[in-house]
Amino acid sequence: MIICVEDEQNICELEVYTLQSFGFEAKGCGSGKELFTELARELPQLILLDIMLPDEDGLSILRRLRADVRYTHIPVIMATAKGTEFDKVKGLDGGADDYIAKPFGMLEMVSRIRAVLRRCSSNTTNESIITYGCLSVNTAAHTVKVCGENIILTLKEYEVLKKLLQNPGIVFTRDKLLNEIWGYEFCGETRTVDVHIRTLRQKLGAAGELIETIRGVGYRLAGTK
Ligand code: CA
């Protein structure tokens, strides 16, 4: 999924519509606040980030993204109406992957996005890839593949999967998963774990059966590769 952060609704809708018509999943956010709400639900492949926004500007949002381990790997393309060298340098110094000056054509936007996605996928090294049967998790890029197909997980689903993958054969109780992934404030809400395991299995399709339920105890990754 690609998130377009743009407060001008017409432009935002056009960006999302264009990306969708090119086969991308895309979603629009009108502010940084909306963006971070969305990120808590699902991590995108890329963020197209306008600089001039209400409340918090794009450069400040970029700094927050780059300072957070959960989001620092997400490629960001900055969009600005100013188009000055000054903005460009500030954006790239702040960790943007590319920069596009407004007004830009929709075809230019799509080709920039494709180029950044290509560059980012070839940058990832194989040392951070955990494979298990047909399942492959890239812990640097936070991406998951089943039989070569990208699977989009929420952050919590991803963390549960990573935890199980890093400890194959080990049984995790619901309380242990809750404590390690959600933190102490969720203690007792073990249903949360069951819900996430269920959606995780669904999303993993054929690889879903690698996650075993140990009755009355919890979950584990099936012990054999
Ligand atoms: Ca704007």
Coordinates of N, CA and C and ligand atoms in Angstrom, one line a residue:
M1 N 0.8 -1.2 0.0 CA 0.0 0.0 0.0 C 0.9 1.3 0.0
I2 N 0.4 2.3 -0.7 CA 1.1 3.6 -0.7 C 0.2 4.6 0.0
I3 N 0.7 5.4 0.9 CA -0.1 6.4 1.5 C 0.3 7.8 0.9
C4 N -0.7 8.6 0.5 CA -0.4 9.9 0.0 C -0.9 10.9 1.1
V5 N 0.1 11.7 1.6 CA -0.3 12.6 2.6 C -0.4 14.0 2.0
E6 N -1.6 14.5 1.9 CA -1.9 15.7 1.1 C -3.2 16.3 1.7
D7 N -3.1 17.6 2.1 CA -4.3 18.2 2.7 C -5.3 18.8 1.6
E8 N -4.8 19.0 0.4 CA -5.7 19.5 -0.6 C -6.4 18.3 -1.2
Q9 N -7.7 18.2 -0.8 CA -8.5 17.0 -1.1 C -8.5 16.6 -2.6
N10 N -8.6 17.6 -3.5 CA -8.7 17.2 -4.9 C -7.4 16.5 -5.3
I11 N -6.3 17.1 -4.9 CA -5.0 16.5 -5.3 C -4.8 15.2 -4.7
C12 N -5.2 15.0 -3.4 CA -5.1 13.8 -2.7 C -5.9 12.7 -3.4
E13 N -7.1 13.0 -3.8 CA -8.0 12.0 -4.4 C -7.4 11.7 -5.8
L14 N -6.8 12.6 -6.5 CA -6.3 12.3 -7.8 C -5.1 11.4 -7.7
E15 N -4.2 11.7 -6.7 CA -3.0 10.8 -6.5 C -3.5 9.4 -6.2
V16 N -4.4 9.3 -5.2 CA -4.9 7.9 -4.9 C -5.5 7.2 -6.0
Y17 N -6.4 8.0 -6.8 CA -7.1 7.4 -7.9 C -6.0 6.9 -9.0
T18 N -5.0 7.8 -9.2 CA -4.0 7.4 -10.2 C -3.3 6.1 -9.8
L19 N -2.8 6.1 -8.6 CA -2.1 4.9 -8.1 C -2.9 3.7 -8.2
Q20 N -4.2 3.8 -7.8 CA -5.1 2.6 -7.9 C -5.2 2.2 -9.3
S21 N -5.3 3.1 -10.2 CA -5.5 2.7 -11.6 C -4.2 2.1 -12.2
F22 N -3.1 2.3 -11.6 CA -1.9 1.7 -12.0 C -1.6 0.4 -11.2
G23 N -2.6 -0.1 -10.4 CA -2.5 -1.3 -9.8 C -2.0 -1.3 -8.4
F24 N -1.7 -0.1 -7.8 CA -1.2 0.0 -6.5 C -2.4 0.0 -5.5
E25 N -2.2 -0.4 -4.3 CA -3.2 -0.1 -3.2 C -2.8 1.2 -2.7
A26 N -3.7 2.1 -2.6 CA -3.3 3.5 -2.1 C -4.4 4.1 -1.2
K27 N -3.9 5.0 -0.3 CA -4.8 5.6 0.6 C -4.4 7.0 0.9
G28 N -5.3 7.9 1.1 CA -5.0 9.3 1.3 C -5.1 9.7 2.8
C29 N -4.2 10.5 3.2 CA -4.3 11.1 4.6 C -4.2 12.6 4.5
G30 N -5.0 13.3 5.2 CA -5.0 14.8 5.1 C -4.0 15.5 6.1
S31 N -3.4 14.7 7.0 CA -2.5 15.4 8.0 C -1.6 14.3 8.6
G32 N -0.6 14.8 9.3 CA 0.3 13.9 10.0 C -0.4 13.0 11.0
K33 N -1.4 13.6 11.7 CA -2.1 12.9 12.7 C -2.8 11.6 12.0
E34 N -3.4 11.9 10.9 CA -4.1 10.8 10.2 C -3.1 9.8 9.7
L35 N -1.9 10.2 9.3 CA -0.9 9.3 8.8 C -0.5 8.4 9.9
F36 N -0.2 8.9 11.1 CA 0.3 8.1 12.2 C -0.8 7.1 12.7
T37 N -2.0 7.5 12.6 CA -3.1 6.6 12.9 C -3.1 5.4 12.0
E38 N -2.9 5.8 10.7 CA -2.9 4.7 9.6 C -1.7 3.8 9.8
L39 N -0.6 4.4 10.2 CA 0.7 3.6 10.3 C 0.5 2.6 11.5
A40 N -0.3 2.9 12.5 CA -0.5 2.0 13.6 C -1.3 0.8 13.2
R41 N -2.1 1.0 12.1 CA -2.9 -0.1 11.6 C -2.1 -1.0 10.6
E42 N -1.4 -0.3 9.7 CA -0.8 -1.0 8.6 C 0.4 -0.2 8.1
L43 N 1.5 -1.0 7.8 CA 2.7 -0.3 7.3 C 2.7 -0.2 5.8
P44 N 2.8 0.9 5.2 CA 2.8 1.0 3.7 C 4.1 0.7 3.1
Q45 N 4.1 0.5 1.8 CA 5.4 0.3 1.1 C 6.1 1.6 0.9
L46 N 5.4 2.7 0.8 CA 6.0 4.0 0.5 C 5.0 5.1 1.0
I47 N 5.6 6.2 1.4 CA 4.7 7.4 1.7 C 5.1 8.5 0.8
L48 N 4.1 9.1 0.1 CA 4.2 10.3 -0.6 C 3.8 11.5 0.3
L49 N 4.8 12.3 0.7 CA 4.5 13.2 1.8 C 4.6 14.7 1.3
D50 N 3.5 15.4 1.4 CA 3.5 16.8 1.1 C 4.2 17.6 2.2
I51 N 4.9 18.7 1.8 CA 5.6 19.5 2.8 C 4.6 20.4 3.5
M52 N 3.8 21.2 2.7 CA 2.9 22.1 3.3 C 1.6 21.5 3.8
L53 N 1.5 21.3 5.1 CA 0.3 20.6 5.7 C -0.1 21.4 6.9
P54 N -1.4 21.3 7.3 CA -1.8 21.9 8.5 C -1.3 21.2 9.7
D55 N -1.2 21.9 10.8 CA -0.7 21.4 12.1 C 0.8 21.1 12.1
E56 N 1.2 20.0 11.4 CA 2.6 19.6 11.4 C 3.1 19.5 10.0
D57 N 4.2 20.1 9.6 CA 4.6 20.1 8.2 C 5.3 18.8 7.9
G58 N 5.5 18.6 6.6 CA 6.0 17.3 6.1 C 7.4 17.0 6.6
L59 N 8.2 18.1 6.7 CA 9.6 17.8 7.2 C 9.7 17.4 8.6
S60 N 8.8 17.9 9.4 CA 8.7 17.5 10.8 C 8.2 16.0 10.9
I61 N 7.2 15.7 10.0 CA 6.7 14.3 10.0 C 7.8 13.4 9.5
L62 N 8.6 13.8 8.6 CA 9.7 13.0 8.1 C 10.7 12.7 9.2
R63 N 11.0 13.7 10.0 CA 11.9 13.5 11.1 C 11.4 12.5 12.1
R64 N 10.1 12.6 12.4 CA 9.5 11.6 13.3 C 9.5 10.2 12.7
L65 N 9.3 10.1 11.4 CA 9.3 8.7 10.8 C 10.7 8.1 10.9
R66 N 11.7 9.0 10.6 CA 13.1 8.5 10.6 C 13.6 8.2 12.0
A67 N 13.0 8.8 13.0 CA 13.5 8.6 14.4 C 12.8 7.4 15.0
D68 N 11.9 6.8 14.3 CA 11.1 5.7 14.9 C 11.4 4.3 14.3
V69 N 11.9 3.4 15.0 CA 12.4 2.1 14.4 C 11.3 1.4 13.7
R70 N 10.1 1.7 14.0 CA 9.0 1.0 13.3 C 8.8 1.5 11.9
Y71 N 9.2 2.8 11.7 CA 8.9 3.5 10.4 C 10.1 3.9 9.6
T72 N 11.3 3.7 10.2 CA 12.4 4.3 9.6 C 12.8 3.7 8.3
H73 N 12.3 2.5 8.0 CA 12.7 1.8 6.8 C 11.7 2.2 5.6
I74 N 10.6 2.8 6.0 CA 9.6 3.1 4.9 C 10.1 4.2 4.0
P75 N 10.1 3.9 2.7 CA 10.6 4.9 1.7 C 9.6 6.1 1.7
V76 N 10.2 7.3 1.6 CA 9.4 8.5 1.6 C 9.8 9.4 0.4
I77 N 8.8 9.8 -0.3 CA 9.0 10.8 -1.4 C 8.4 12.1 -0.9
M78 N 9.1 13.2 -0.9 CA 8.6 14.5 -0.4 C 8.0 15.2 -1.6
A79 N 6.9 15.9 -1.4 CA 6.3 16.7 -2.4 C 6.2 18.2 -1.9
T80 N 6.6 19.1 -2.7 CA 6.5 20.5 -2.2 C 6.1 21.4 -3.3
A81 N 5.3 22.4 -2.9 CA 4.9 23.4 -3.9 C 6.0 24.4 -4.2
K82 N 7.0 24.5 -3.2 CA 8.0 25.6 -3.4 C 9.0 25.2 -4.5
G83 N 9.4 24.0 -4.5 CA 10.4 23.5 -5.5 C 11.7 24.2 -5.5
T84 N 12.1 24.7 -4.3 CA 13.4 25.4 -4.3 C 14.5 24.4 -3.9
E85 N 15.7 24.7 -4.2 CA 16.8 23.9 -3.8 C 16.9 23.7 -2.3
F86 N 16.5 24.8 -1.6 CA 16.5 24.8 -0.1 C 15.7 23.6 0.4
D87 N 14.4 23.6 0.0 CA 13.5 22.5 0.4 C 14.0 21.1 0.1
K88 N 14.6 21.1 -1.1 CA 15.0 19.8 -1.6 C 16.2 19.2 -0.7
V89 N 17.1 20.1 -0.4 CA 18.3 19.7 0.4 C 17.8 19.3 1.8
K90 N 16.9 20.1 2.3 CA 16.4 19.8 3.7 C 15.7 18.5 3.7
G91 N 14.9 18.2 2.7 CA 14.2 16.9 2.6 C 15.1 15.7 2.5
L92 N 16.1 15.9 1.6 CA 17.0 14.7 1.4 C 17.9 14.6 2.7
D93 N 18.3 15.7 3.3 CA 19.1 15.6 4.5 C 18.3 14.9 5.6
G94 N 17.0 15.1 5.6 CA 16.1 14.6 6.6 C 15.8 13.1 6.4
G95 N 16.3 12.5 5.3 CA 16.1 11.1 5.1 C 15.1 10.8 4.1
A96 N 14.7 11.8 3.2 CA 13.7 11.4 2.2 C 14.4 10.6 1.1
D97 N 13.7 9.7 0.4 CA 14.3 8.9 -0.6 C 14.3 9.6 -2.0
D98 N 13.4 10.5 -2.1 CA 13.3 11.3 -3.4 C 12.5 12.5 -3.1
Y99 N 12.4 13.4 -4.1 CA 11.7 14.6 -4.0 C 11.0 14.9 -5.3
I100 N 9.8 15.5 -5.2 CA 9.1 15.8 -6.4 C 8.5 17.2 -6.3
A101 N 8.7 18.1 -7.3 CA 8.2 19.5 -7.2 C 6.8 19.6 -7.7
K102 N 6.0 20.3 -6.9 CA 4.6 20.6 -7.4 C 4.6 21.8 -8.3
P103 N 3.8 21.9 -9.3 CA 2.8 20.8 -9.6 C 3.5 19.7 -10.5
F104 N 3.2 18.5 -10.1 CA 3.8 17.4 -10.9 C 2.7 16.6 -11.6
G105 N 3.1 16.0 -12.7 CA 2.1 15.2 -13.5 C 1.9 13.9 -12.8
M106 N 0.8 13.3 -13.0 CA 0.5 12.0 -12.3 C 1.4 10.9 -12.9
L107 N 1.8 11.0 -14.1 CA 2.6 9.9 -14.7 C 4.0 10.0 -14.1
E108 N 4.5 11.3 -13.9 CA 5.8 11.5 -13.3 C 5.8 10.9 -11.9
M109 N 4.7 11.2 -11.2 CA 4.5 10.7 -9.8 C 4.7 9.2 -9.8
V110 N 3.9 8.5 -10.7 CA 4.0 7.0 -10.7 C 5.4 6.5 -11.0
S111 N 6.0 7.2 -12.0 CA 7.4 6.6 -12.3 C 8.4 6.9 -11.2
R112 N 8.3 8.0 -10.5 CA 9.1 8.3 -9.3 C 8.9 7.2 -8.2
I113 N 7.6 6.9 -8.0 CA 7.3 5.9 -6.9 C 7.9 4.6 -7.3
R114 N 7.7 4.2 -8.6 CA 8.2 2.9 -9.0 C 9.7 2.8 -8.9
A115 N 10.4 3.9 -9.2 CA 11.8 3.9 -9.2 C 12.3 3.8 -7.7
V116 N 11.7 4.5 -6.8 CA 12.1 4.4 -5.4 C 11.8 3.0 -4.9
L117 N 10.7 2.4 -5.2 CA 10.3 1.1 -4.8 C 11.4 0.1 -5.3
R118 N 11.8 0.2 -6.5 CA 12.8 -0.7 -7.1 C 14.1 -0.6 -6.4
R119 N 14.5 0.7 -6.2 CA 15.8 0.9 -5.5 C 15.8 0.3 -4.1
C120 N 14.6 0.5 -3.4 CA 14.6 0.1 -2.0 C 14.5 -1.5 -1.9
S121 N 13.9 -2.1 -2.9 CA 13.8 -3.6 -2.8 C 15.2 -4.2 -3.2
S122 N 16.0 -3.5 -4.0 CA 17.3 -4.0 -4.4 C 18.4 -3.7 -3.3
N123 N 18.0 -2.8 -2.4 CA 18.9 -2.4 -1.3 C 19.0 -3.4 -0.2
T124 N 17.9 -4.1 0.0 CA 17.8 -5.0 1.2 C 18.7 -6.2 1.0
T125 N 19.5 -6.5 2.0 CA 20.5 -7.5 2.0 C 19.8 -8.8 2.5
N126 N 20.4 -10.0 2.1 CA 19.7 -11.2 2.5 C 20.1 -11.6 4.0
E127 N 21.0 -10.9 4.6 CA 21.3 -11.3 6.0 C 20.1 -11.1 6.9
S128 N 19.1 -10.2 6.6 CA 18.0 -10.0 7.4 C 16.8 -10.8 7.0
I129 N 17.0 -11.7 6.2 CA 15.8 -12.5 5.7 C 15.7 -13.9 6.4
I130 N 14.6 -14.1 7.1 CA 14.4 -15.4 7.7 C 13.4 -16.2 6.8
T131 N 13.9 -17.4 6.4 CA 13.0 -18.2 5.6 C 12.6 -19.4 6.4
Y132 N 11.4 -19.9 6.1 CA 10.8 -21.0 6.9 C 9.8 -21.7 5.9
G133 N 10.2 -22.8 5.3 CA 9.3 -23.3 4.3 C 9.0 -22.3 3.2
C134 N 7.8 -22.1 2.9 CA 7.5 -21.1 1.8 C 7.4 -19.7 2.3
L135 N 7.6 -19.6 3.6 CA 7.5 -18.3 4.3 C 8.8 -17.5 4.3
S136 N 8.8 -16.3 4.0 CA 10.1 -15.5 4.1 C 9.8 -14.1 4.6
V137 N 10.6 -13.8 5.7 CA 10.3 -12.5 6.4 C 11.6 -11.7 6.3
N138 N 11.5 -10.5 5.8 CA 12.7 -9.6 5.7 C 12.5 -8.6 6.9
T139 N 13.4 -8.8 7.9 CA 13.3 -8.0 9.1 C 13.8 -6.6 9.0
A140 N 14.6 -6.4 7.9 CA 15.1 -5.0 7.7 C 14.0 -4.2 7.0
A141 N 13.3 -4.8 6.1 CA 12.3 -4.1 5.3 C 10.9 -4.3 5.9
H142 N 10.8 -5.2 6.9 CA 9.5 -5.5 7.5 C 8.5 -6.0 6.5
T143 N 9.0 -6.8 5.5 CA 8.1 -7.4 4.5 C 8.0 -8.9 4.7
V144 N 6.9 -9.4 4.3 CA 6.6 -10.9 4.5 C 6.1 -11.4 3.1
K145 N 6.7 -12.6 2.7 CA 6.3 -13.2 1.5 C 5.9 -14.7 1.8
V146 N 4.9 -15.1 1.1 CA 4.5 -16.5 1.1 C 4.6 -17.0 -0.4
C147 N 5.5 -18.0 -0.6 CA 5.7 -18.4 -2.0 C 6.0 -17.3 -3.0
G148 N 6.8 -16.3 -2.5 CA 7.2 -15.2 -3.4 C 6.1 -14.0 -3.4
E149 N 4.9 -14.3 -2.9 CA 3.9 -13.2 -3.0 C 4.0 -12.3 -1.7
N150 N 4.0 -11.0 -1.9 CA 4.0 -10.1 -0.7 C 2.7 -10.2 0.1
I151 N 2.8 -10.3 1.4 CA 1.7 -10.4 2.3 C 1.7 -9.1 3.1
I152 N 0.6 -8.4 3.2 CA 0.6 -7.2 4.0 C 0.0 -7.5 5.4
L153 N 0.9 -7.3 6.4 CA 0.4 -7.5 7.8 C 0.4 -6.2 8.6
T154 N -0.4 -6.2 9.6 CA -0.4 -5.1 10.5 C 0.9 -5.2 11.3
L155 N 1.3 -4.2 12.0 CA 2.5 -4.2 12.8 C 2.5 -5.3 13.9
K156 N 1.3 -5.5 14.6 CA 1.2 -6.5 15.6 C 1.3 -7.9 15.0
E157 N 0.6 -8.1 13.9 CA 0.6 -9.4 13.3 C 2.1 -9.7 12.9
Y158 N 2.7 -8.7 12.3 CA 4.1 -8.9 11.9 C 5.0 -9.3 13.1
E159 N 4.8 -8.6 14.2 CA 5.6 -8.8 15.4 C 5.4 -10.2 16.0
V160 N 4.1 -10.7 16.0 CA 3.8 -12.0 16.5 C 4.5 -13.0 15.6
L161 N 4.4 -12.8 14.3 CA 5.0 -13.8 13.3 C 6.5 -13.8 13.5
K162 N 7.1 -12.7 13.6 CA 8.6 -12.6 13.8 C 9.0 -13.3 15.1
K163 N 8.3 -13.1 16.1 CA 8.6 -13.7 17.4 C 8.6 -15.3 17.3
L164 N 7.5 -15.8 16.6 CA 7.4 -17.2 16.5 C 8.5 -17.8 15.6
L165 N 8.8 -17.0 14.5 CA 9.8 -17.4 13.5 C 11.2 -17.5 14.1
Q166 N 11.4 -16.5 15.0 CA 12.8 -16.5 15.6 C 13.0 -17.6 16.7
N167 N 11.9 -18.2 17.0 CA 11.9 -19.3 18.1 C 11.2 -20.5 17.6
P168 N 11.5 -21.1 16.5 CA 10.7 -22.2 16.0 C 10.6 -23.4 17.0
G169 N 9.4 -23.9 17.1 CA 9.3 -25.1 18.0 C 9.0 -24.7 19.5
I170 N 9.2 -23.4 19.8 CA 9.0 -23.0 21.2 C 7.6 -22.6 21.3
V171 N 6.9 -23.0 22.4 CA 5.5 -22.6 22.7 C 5.5 -21.3 23.4
F172 N 4.7 -20.4 22.9 CA 4.5 -19.1 23.6 C 3.1 -19.1 24.1
T173 N 2.9 -18.8 25.4 CA 1.6 -18.7 26.0 C 1.0 -17.4 25.5
R174 N -0.3 -17.3 25.6 CA -0.9 -16.0 25.2 C -0.4 -14.8 26.0
D175 N -0.2 -15.1 27.3 CA 0.2 -14.0 28.2 C 1.6 -13.6 27.9
K176 N 2.5 -14.5 27.5 CA 3.8 -14.2 27.1 C 3.9 -13.3 25.9
L177 N 3.1 -13.7 24.9 CA 3.0 -12.9 23.6 C 2.4 -11.5 23.9
L178 N 1.4 -11.5 24.7 CA 0.8 -10.2 25.1 C 1.8 -9.3 25.7
N179 N 2.5 -9.9 26.7 CA 3.5 -9.1 27.5 C 4.6 -8.6 26.6
E180 N 5.1 -9.5 25.7 CA 6.3 -9.1 24.9 C 5.9 -8.2 23.7
I181 N 4.7 -8.4 23.2 CA 4.4 -7.6 22.0 C 3.5 -6.4 22.2
W182 N 2.5 -6.6 23.2 CA 1.6 -5.5 23.4 C 2.0 -4.7 24.7
G183 N 2.8 -5.3 25.5 CA 3.2 -4.6 26.8 C 2.3 -4.9 27.9
Y184 N 2.7 -4.5 29.1 CA 2.0 -4.9 30.3 C 0.6 -4.4 30.4
E185 N 0.3 -3.2 29.7 CA -1.0 -2.6 29.9 C -2.2 -3.5 29.3
F186 N -1.7 -4.5 28.5 CA -2.8 -5.4 27.9 C -2.9 -6.7 28.7
C187 N -2.2 -6.8 29.8 CA -2.3 -8.1 30.5 C -3.7 -8.5 30.8
G188 N -4.0 -9.8 30.5 CA -5.3 -10.3 30.7 C -6.1 -10.4 29.5
E189 N -5.8 -9.5 28.5 CA -6.6 -9.4 27.3 C -6.2 -10.5 26.3
T190 N -6.2 -11.8 26.7 CA -5.6 -12.8 25.8 C -6.3 -13.0 24.5
R191 N -7.6 -12.6 24.5 CA -8.4 -12.7 23.3 C -7.7 -12.0 22.1
T192 N -7.1 -10.8 22.5 CA -6.4 -10.0 21.5 C -5.4 -10.9 20.7
V193 N -4.7 -11.8 21.4 CA -3.7 -12.7 20.8 C -4.4 -13.6 19.8
D194 N -5.5 -14.2 20.3 CA -6.2 -15.1 19.4 C -6.7 -14.5 18.1
V195 N -7.2 -13.2 18.3 CA -7.7 -12.5 17.1 C -6.6 -12.3 16.1
H196 N -5.4 -11.9 16.6 CA -4.3 -11.6 15.7 C -3.8 -12.9 15.1
I197 N -3.7 -14.0 15.8 CA -3.3 -15.2 15.2 C -4.2 -15.7 14.1
R198 N -5.5 -15.4 14.4 CA -6.5 -15.8 13.3 C -6.3 -15.0 12.0
T199 N -6.2 -13.7 12.2 CA -6.0 -12.9 10.9 C -4.7 -13.2 10.3
L200 N -3.7 -13.5 11.1 CA -2.3 -13.8 10.6 C -2.4 -15.1 9.8
R201 N -3.0 -16.1 10.3 CA -3.2 -17.4 9.6 C -3.9 -17.2 8.3
Q202 N -5.0 -16.4 8.3 CA -5.8 -16.1 7.1 C -4.9 -15.5 6.0
K203 N -4.1 -14.4 6.5 CA -3.3 -13.7 5.5 C -2.2 -14.6 5.0
L204 N -1.6 -15.5 5.8 CA -0.5 -16.3 5.3 C -1.0 -17.4 4.4
G205 N -2.3 -17.6 4.3 CA -2.8 -18.6 3.4 C -2.2 -20.0 3.7
A206 N -1.5 -20.6 2.7 CA -0.9 -21.9 2.8 C 0.1 -22.0 3.9
A207 N 0.8 -20.9 4.2 CA 1.8 -21.0 5.3 C 1.1 -20.8 6.7
G208 N -0.2 -20.5 6.7 CA -0.8 -20.3 8.0 C -0.8 -21.5 8.9
E209 N -0.7 -22.7 8.3 CA -0.7 -23.9 9.1 C 0.6 -24.1 9.8
L210 N 1.6 -23.3 9.5 CA 2.9 -23.4 10.2 C 2.7 -22.9 11.7
I211 N 1.7 -22.1 11.9 CA 1.4 -21.7 13.3 C 0.5 -22.7 13.9
E212 N 1.0 -23.4 14.9 CA 0.2 -24.4 15.6 C -0.4 -23.9 16.9
T213 N -1.6 -24.4 17.1 CA -2.3 -24.1 18.4 C -1.9 -25.2 19.4
I214 N -1.4 -24.9 20.5 CA -1.2 -25.9 21.5 C -2.3 -25.7 22.5
R215 N -3.2 -26.7 22.5 CA -4.4 -26.5 23.3 C -4.1 -26.2 24.8
G216 N -4.8 -25.2 25.3 CA -4.7 -24.9 26.7 C -3.4 -24.2 27.1
V217 N -2.5 -24.0 26.1 CA -1.2 -23.4 26.4 C -1.0 -22.1 25.5
G218 N -0.9 -22.3 24.2 CA -0.6 -21.1 23.4 C -0.3 -21.5 22.0
Y219 N 0.7 -20.9 21.4 CA 1.0 -21.1 20.0 C 2.5 -21.3 19.8
R220 N 2.8 -22.0 18.7 CA 4.2 -22.1 18.3 C 4.3 -22.3 16.8
L221 N 5.5 -22.1 16.3 CA 5.8 -22.3 14.9 C 6.1 -23.8 14.8
A222 N 5.5 -24.5 13.9 CA 5.7 -25.9 13.7 C 7.2 -26.2 13.7
G223 N 7.7 -27.2 14.4 CA 9.1 -27.4 14.7 C 9.9 -27.9 13.5
T224 N 9.3 -28.3 12.4 CA 10.2 -28.8 11.3 C 10.0 -27.9 10.1
K225 N 11.1 -27.6 9.4 CA 11.1 -26.8 8.2 C 10.5 -27.5 7.0
Ligands
CA1 CA -0.5 20.9 1.0

